[in-house]
Coordinates of C-alpha atoms in Angstrom, one line a residue:
X1 CA 32.1 100.2 104.0
X2 CA 35.1 102.7 103.2
X3 CA 36.6 104.9 105.8
X4 CA 34.9 108.2 104.4
X5 CA 31.4 106.2 104.6
X6 CA 32.1 105.2 108.1
X7 CA 33.0 109.0 108.9
X8 CA 29.7 110.1 107.0
X9 CA 27.8 107.7 109.2
X10 CA 29.6 108.7 112.4
X11 CA 28.7 112.3 111.8
X12 CA 25.0 111.7 110.7
X13 CA 24.1 109.2 113.5
X14 CA 24.9 112.0 116.1
X15 CA 25.9 109.7 118.8
X16 CA 29.7 110.2 118.5
X17 CA 29.9 114.0 118.3
X18 CA 32.4 114.2 121.2
X19 CA 34.6 111.6 119.4
X20 CA 35.0 112.9 115.9
X21 CA 38.6 114.1 115.1
X22 CA 39.1 117.5 113.9
X23 CA 41.4 116.3 110.9
X24 CA 38.5 113.7 110.1
X25 CA 35.9 116.6 109.8
X26 CA 38.4 118.6 107.6
X27 CA 38.7 115.5 105.3
X28 CA 35.2 114.7 105.1
X29 CA 34.2 118.4 104.2
X30 CA 37.0 118.5 101.6
X31 CA 35.8 115.2 100.2
X32 CA 32.2 116.8 99.8
X33 CA 33.8 119.5 97.6
X34 CA 33.9 122.3 100.3
X35 CA 36.9 125.1 99.8
X36 CA 38.9 125.6 102.7
X37 CA 40.2 129.1 103.8
X38 CA 42.2 129.4 107.1
X39 CA 42.0 132.5 109.3
X40 CA 44.0 131.9 112.4
X41 CA 42.7 128.6 114.1
X42 CA 39.6 129.3 112.2
X43 CA 38.8 127.0 109.2
X44 CA 36.1 128.3 107.0
X45 CA 34.5 125.9 104.4
X46 CA 32.2 127.0 101.5
X47 CA 30.8 125.3 98.6
X48 CA 28.8 126.5 95.8
X49 CA 25.1 126.0 96.1
X50 CA 25.3 125.9 99.9
X51 CA 24.4 129.2 101.4
X52 CA 25.9 128.5 104.9
X53 CA 29.5 128.9 105.8
X54 CA 30.9 126.3 107.9
X55 CA 33.4 127.7 110.5
X56 CA 35.2 125.1 112.7
X57 CA 38.1 125.2 115.0
X58 CA 40.0 122.5 116.7
X59 CA 39.6 121.4 120.5
X60 CA 42.8 119.8 120.9
X61 CA 42.9 117.0 118.4
X62 CA 39.1 116.5 118.2
X63 CA 36.1 118.5 116.7
X64 CA 33.8 120.6 118.9
X65 CA 30.7 118.6 119.3
X66 CA 28.5 121.7 118.5
X67 CA 30.5 122.2 115.3
X68 CA 30.0 118.3 114.3
X69 CA 26.2 119.0 114.9
X70 CA 26.3 122.2 112.4
X71 CA 28.0 120.0 109.7
X72 CA 25.5 117.1 110.3
X73 CA 22.5 119.6 109.9
X74 CA 24.1 120.9 106.5
X75 CA 24.7 117.3 105.2
X76 CA 21.0 116.5 105.9
X77 CA 19.5 119.8 104.7
X78 CA 21.4 119.6 101.3
X79 CA 21.6 115.8 101.0
X80 CA 25.2 115.5 100.9
X81 CA 25.5 112.2 102.9
X82 CA 24.8 110.0 99.9
X83 CA 23.3 106.5 100.6
X84 CA 24.0 106.9 104.3
X85 CA 21.6 109.9 104.6
X86 CA 19.0 109.1 107.0

């Protein structure tokens, strides 16, 4: 299992939301084809065909758990998780 596959699984399983690193969440979104725009400490991600905008901010070196949940919901809603999608 590749690093990105492990990260997708970690986000989708929902049991490690507090342990996801902010940089890993950024990497995952870029890997899935989201475009990044930065406004202060807000990182805004958009993708053609996805209505929602993803707005994340770092919490130290980690991602905020509720924002990981928002990313998970979008991955599941649009089937972006590939073969790990549950």
